[in-house]
Amino acid sequence: MLDATTRSGGTATVLPRTAATGLAAATSVAVPAVPLGRAARWGRVLLSPWARFSLLVALLLGAVSAVLLFEPQRLLADGWPPQLSGAAAVVMFAVAYGLCTVAFVPRPILNIAAGALFGSQLGLASALGGTVLGAGIAFGLGRMLGQDALRPLLRHRWLKSADGQLSRHGFRSMLAARLFPGIPFWAANYCASVSRMGYLPFLLATALGSVPNTAAYVVAGARASSPTSPAFLIAMACIAIPALIGAALAWRKRHHLRAR
């Protein structure tokens, strides 16, 4: 140790230069990188964006296969199981409805079945519950398993425009998509999941925007036994008129794009 006299008359202890240098070198020694084990490497591969997207595709293919195997549309001909009745039947149908929409079963068939099985009021409640449930499941699956893989592919001008619209104006864009009969339900779900749209605006817009079309099909299913009744005719008009308007708008938009 070396002693140095301070200005106030005291002493201070100073370490030798060699000792200080050695201490600094010891504290700055880099820890060698430990190579990843086989389990860690496989974990990184399985959690990669394209691995998760492959899992999403496998899940959807499995859901479609289950629908083709069990044929839920037979409810229209065979009716609901007699052991299920009341509120339990409505809830079970809503759950089955939601799962079927994830597997690309057309909603009009399910809406008609809801009206035929439960009548207008309970059928509408069950169908709307199943609509929101199915949309939420599809949105969650697309967001967790498909967004990271698909967002880098949004390079086309139309895709960028649609993504920007959904991301910036999520609620009103999804509300318009639900009201417009020409946009498939599943397509709107997965497009929204790839965008930056929030979960809550997506569900609220789905619930509100699906009411008119769902109600028309449910009432048509509930009054199908009396096709000349005013309720059935009004329901069919509510189905046909928006479809014609949507087809006209789509044709006009396509003609406008060709002209440009």
Coordinates of C-alpha atoms in Angstrom, one line a residue:
M1 CA 0.0 0.0 0.0
L2 CA 1.1 3.6 -0.7
D3 CA 0.3 6.6 1.5
A4 CA -0.6 9.9 0.0
T5 CA -1.0 13.1 2.0
T6 CA -4.1 15.1 1.3
R7 CA -4.5 18.9 1.4
S8 CA -6.2 18.7 4.8
G9 CA -3.3 16.9 6.3
G10 CA -4.7 13.4 6.4
T11 CA -3.6 10.4 4.5
A12 CA -5.3 8.3 1.8
T13 CA -4.6 4.8 0.7
V14 CA -3.9 4.3 -3.0
L15 CA -3.8 0.9 -4.7
P16 CA -0.9 0.1 -6.9
R17 CA -1.5 0.5 -10.6
T18 CA -0.9 -3.1 -11.4
A19 CA -3.4 -4.2 -8.8
A20 CA -6.1 -1.8 -10.1
T21 CA -5.5 -2.9 -13.7
G22 CA -5.8 -6.5 -12.7
L23 CA -9.1 -5.9 -10.8
A24 CA -10.6 -4.1 -13.8
A25 CA -9.6 -6.9 -16.1
A26 CA -11.1 -9.4 -13.8
T27 CA -14.4 -7.6 -13.7
S28 CA -14.6 -7.1 -17.5
V29 CA -14.0 -10.7 -18.5
A30 CA -16.7 -11.7 -21.0
V31 CA -18.7 -14.8 -20.2
P32 CA -18.5 -17.2 -23.1
A33 CA -21.8 -17.8 -24.9
V34 CA -23.4 -21.1 -24.0
P35 CA -24.6 -22.9 -27.1
L36 CA -28.4 -23.6 -27.2
G37 CA -29.3 -27.1 -26.5
R38 CA -31.4 -29.2 -28.8
A39 CA -34.6 -28.6 -26.8
A40 CA -34.1 -24.8 -26.9
R41 CA -33.5 -24.9 -30.7
W42 CA -36.6 -27.0 -31.2
G43 CA -38.5 -24.6 -29.0
R44 CA -37.5 -21.6 -31.1
V45 CA -38.5 -23.5 -34.3
L46 CA -41.9 -24.4 -32.9
L47 CA -42.6 -20.9 -31.7
S48 CA -41.6 -19.3 -35.0
P49 CA -44.3 -17.4 -37.0
W50 CA -44.6 -19.9 -39.8
A51 CA -44.8 -22.8 -37.4
R52 CA -47.7 -21.2 -35.6
F53 CA -49.3 -20.4 -38.9
S54 CA -49.0 -24.1 -39.9
L55 CA -50.7 -25.0 -36.6
L56 CA -53.5 -22.6 -37.4
V57 CA -54.0 -24.2 -40.8
A58 CA -54.0 -27.7 -39.2
L59 CA -56.6 -26.7 -36.7
L60 CA -58.8 -25.2 -39.4
L61 CA -58.5 -28.3 -41.5
G62 CA -59.3 -30.5 -38.5
A63 CA -62.4 -28.4 -37.8
V64 CA -63.6 -28.6 -41.4
S65 CA -63.1 -32.4 -41.3
A66 CA -65.1 -32.6 -38.2
V67 CA -68.0 -30.7 -39.7
L68 CA -67.9 -32.9 -42.8
L69 CA -68.0 -36.0 -40.6
F70 CA -70.7 -35.0 -38.1
E71 CA -72.8 -32.9 -40.6
P72 CA -74.4 -30.4 -38.1
Q73 CA -76.7 -29.2 -40.9
R74 CA -78.8 -32.3 -40.2
L75 CA -80.3 -30.4 -37.3
L76 CA -82.6 -28.8 -39.9
A77 CA -84.1 -32.2 -40.8
D78 CA -83.7 -34.2 -37.5
G79 CA -84.3 -31.5 -35.0
W80 CA -82.6 -30.8 -31.7
P81 CA -81.9 -33.7 -29.3
P82 CA -85.0 -34.2 -27.1
Q83 CA -82.9 -34.5 -23.9
L84 CA -81.8 -30.9 -24.3
S85 CA -84.4 -28.2 -23.8
G86 CA -84.9 -24.7 -22.4
A87 CA -81.9 -22.4 -21.6
A88 CA -79.4 -25.3 -21.8
A89 CA -80.4 -26.0 -25.3
V90 CA -80.1 -22.3 -26.3
V91 CA -76.6 -22.1 -24.8
M92 CA -75.5 -25.4 -26.3
F93 CA -76.7 -24.3 -29.7
A94 CA -74.8 -21.0 -29.4
V95 CA -71.6 -22.9 -28.6
A96 CA -72.1 -25.3 -31.5
Y97 CA -72.9 -22.3 -33.7
G98 CA -69.7 -20.5 -32.8
L99 CA -67.5 -23.6 -33.4
C100 CA -69.2 -24.3 -36.7
T101 CA -68.5 -20.7 -38.0
V102 CA -64.8 -21.2 -37.2
A103 CA -65.0 -24.3 -39.4
F104 CA -66.5 -22.2 -42.3
V105 CA -70.1 -23.4 -42.0
P106 CA -72.3 -20.8 -43.7
R107 CA -74.1 -18.6 -41.1
P108 CA -77.4 -18.5 -43.1
I109 CA -77.9 -22.2 -42.5
L110 CA -77.2 -21.9 -38.8
N111 CA -79.5 -18.8 -38.5
I112 CA -82.3 -20.6 -40.2
A113 CA -81.8 -23.6 -37.9
A114 CA -81.8 -21.4 -34.8
G115 CA -85.2 -19.9 -35.9
A116 CA -86.6 -23.3 -36.8
L117 CA -85.6 -24.9 -33.4
F118 CA -86.2 -22.0 -30.9
G119 CA -88.4 -19.5 -32.6
S120 CA -87.7 -15.9 -33.3
Q121 CA -86.6 -14.5 -30.0
L122 CA -84.6 -17.3 -28.5
G123 CA -83.3 -18.2 -31.9
L124 CA -82.0 -14.7 -32.4
A125 CA -80.4 -14.6 -29.0
S126 CA -78.7 -18.0 -29.6
A127 CA -77.6 -17.1 -33.1
L128 CA -76.1 -13.7 -32.0
G129 CA -74.3 -15.4 -29.1
G130 CA -72.9 -18.0 -31.4
T131 CA -71.9 -15.3 -33.9
V132 CA -69.9 -13.3 -31.4
L133 CA -68.4 -16.5 -29.9
G134 CA -67.3 -17.8 -33.3
A135 CA -65.9 -14.4 -34.3
G136 CA -64.0 -14.1 -31.1
I137 CA -62.5 -17.6 -31.4
A138 CA -61.4 -17.0 -35.1
F139 CA -60.0 -13.5 -34.2
G140 CA -58.0 -15.0 -31.3
L141 CA -56.6 -17.9 -33.3
G142 CA -55.7 -15.6 -36.2
R143 CA -54.1 -13.0 -33.9
M144 CA -52.0 -15.6 -31.9
L145 CA -51.1 -18.0 -34.7
G146 CA -51.2 -16.1 -38.0
Q147 CA -50.5 -12.4 -37.5
D148 CA -46.7 -12.6 -37.2
A149 CA -46.4 -14.7 -40.3
L150 CA -48.9 -12.9 -42.5
R151 CA -48.2 -9.2 -41.8
P152 CA -44.9 -9.1 -43.7
L153 CA -46.9 -10.3 -46.8
L154 CA -49.1 -7.2 -46.8
R155 CA -47.2 -5.6 -49.7
H156 CA -49.9 -5.2 -52.3
R157 CA -51.5 -1.8 -52.5
W158 CA -55.0 -3.1 -51.9
L159 CA -53.9 -5.2 -48.9
K160 CA -52.1 -2.3 -47.4
S161 CA -55.1 -0.1 -47.9
A162 CA -57.4 -2.7 -46.2
D163 CA -55.0 -3.2 -43.4
G164 CA -54.7 0.5 -42.8
Q165 CA -58.4 1.0 -42.8
L166 CA -59.0 -1.9 -40.3
S167 CA -56.1 -0.7 -38.1
R168 CA -57.1 3.0 -37.9
H169 CA -60.9 2.7 -38.1
G170 CA -61.5 -0.7 -36.7
F171 CA -65.0 -0.3 -35.2
R172 CA -66.7 1.4 -38.1
S173 CA -64.8 -0.7 -40.7
M174 CA -65.9 -3.9 -39.1
L175 CA -69.4 -2.6 -38.6
A176 CA -69.7 -1.9 -42.3
A177 CA -68.2 -5.3 -43.1
R178 CA -70.9 -7.0 -41.0
L179 CA -73.7 -5.0 -42.5
F180 CA -72.5 -5.6 -46.0
P181 CA -73.8 -9.0 -47.1
G182 CA -71.1 -9.7 -49.7
I183 CA -68.2 -10.1 -47.3
P184 CA -67.8 -13.7 -45.9
F185 CA -68.0 -13.9 -42.2
W186 CA -64.8 -16.0 -41.9
A187 CA -62.9 -13.7 -44.2
A188 CA -63.7 -10.6 -42.1
N189 CA -62.7 -12.4 -39.0
Y190 CA -59.2 -13.4 -40.2
C191 CA -58.5 -10.2 -42.0
A192 CA -59.3 -8.3 -38.8
S193 CA -57.0 -10.6 -36.8
V194 CA -54.0 -9.9 -39.0
S195 CA -54.6 -6.1 -38.7
R196 CA -53.9 -3.9 -35.7
M197 CA -57.6 -3.8 -34.7
G198 CA -58.4 -4.1 -31.0
Y199 CA -60.3 -7.1 -29.7
L200 CA -63.1 -5.2 -28.0
P201 CA -64.0 -2.9 -31.0
F202 CA -64.0 -6.1 -33.2
L203 CA -66.5 -7.9 -30.9
L204 CA -68.8 -4.8 -30.5
A205 CA -68.9 -4.1 -34.2
T206 CA -69.6 -7.8 -34.9
A207 CA -72.5 -7.9 -32.3
L208 CA -74.1 -4.7 -33.6
G209 CA -73.5 -5.2 -37.3
S210 CA -74.8 -8.8 -37.4
V211 CA -78.2 -8.1 -35.9
P212 CA -80.1 -7.1 -39.1
N213 CA -79.0 -10.0 -41.3
T214 CA -79.2 -12.6 -38.5
A215 CA -82.7 -11.5 -37.4
A216 CA -83.9 -11.8 -41.0
Y217 CA -82.7 -15.4 -41.4
V218 CA -83.9 -16.4 -37.9
V219 CA -87.4 -15.1 -38.5
A220 CA -87.4 -16.8 -41.9
G221 CA -86.5 -20.1 -40.3
A222 CA -89.1 -19.6 -37.5
R223 CA -91.9 -18.8 -40.0
A224 CA -90.8 -21.3 -42.7
S225 CA -93.9 -23.4 -42.1
S226 CA -96.1 -20.4 -43.2
P227 CA -94.4 -19.0 -46.2
T228 CA -97.2 -16.6 -47.0
S229 CA -97.2 -14.9 -43.6
P230 CA -96.2 -11.2 -43.5
A231 CA -93.3 -11.9 -41.1
F232 CA -91.8 -14.5 -43.5
L233 CA -92.3 -12.2 -46.5
I234 CA -90.7 -9.3 -44.7
A235 CA -87.8 -11.4 -43.6
M236 CA -87.2 -12.6 -47.1
A237 CA -87.3 -9.0 -48.4
C238 CA -84.7 -8.0 -45.7
I239 CA -82.5 -10.8 -47.0
A240 CA -82.9 -10.2 -50.7
I241 CA -82.8 -6.4 -50.9
P242 CA -79.3 -6.0 -49.1
A243 CA -78.0 -8.8 -51.2
L244 CA -79.1 -7.1 -54.4
I245 CA -77.7 -3.8 -53.2
G246 CA -74.4 -5.4 -52.3
A247 CA -74.2 -7.2 -55.7
A248 CA -74.8 -3.9 -57.5
L249 CA -72.2 -2.0 -55.5
A250 CA -69.6 -4.8 -56.1
W251 CA -70.3 -4.8 -59.8
R252 CA -70.0 -1.0 -59.9
K253 CA -66.8 -1.1 -58.0
R254 CA -65.4 -3.7 -60.3
H255 CA -66.4 -1.8 -63.4
H256 CA -64.8 1.4 -62.0
L257 CA -61.5 -0.4 -61.3
R258 CA -61.5 -1.8 -64.8
A259 CA -62.1 1.6 -66.2
R260 CA -59.1 3.0 -64.3

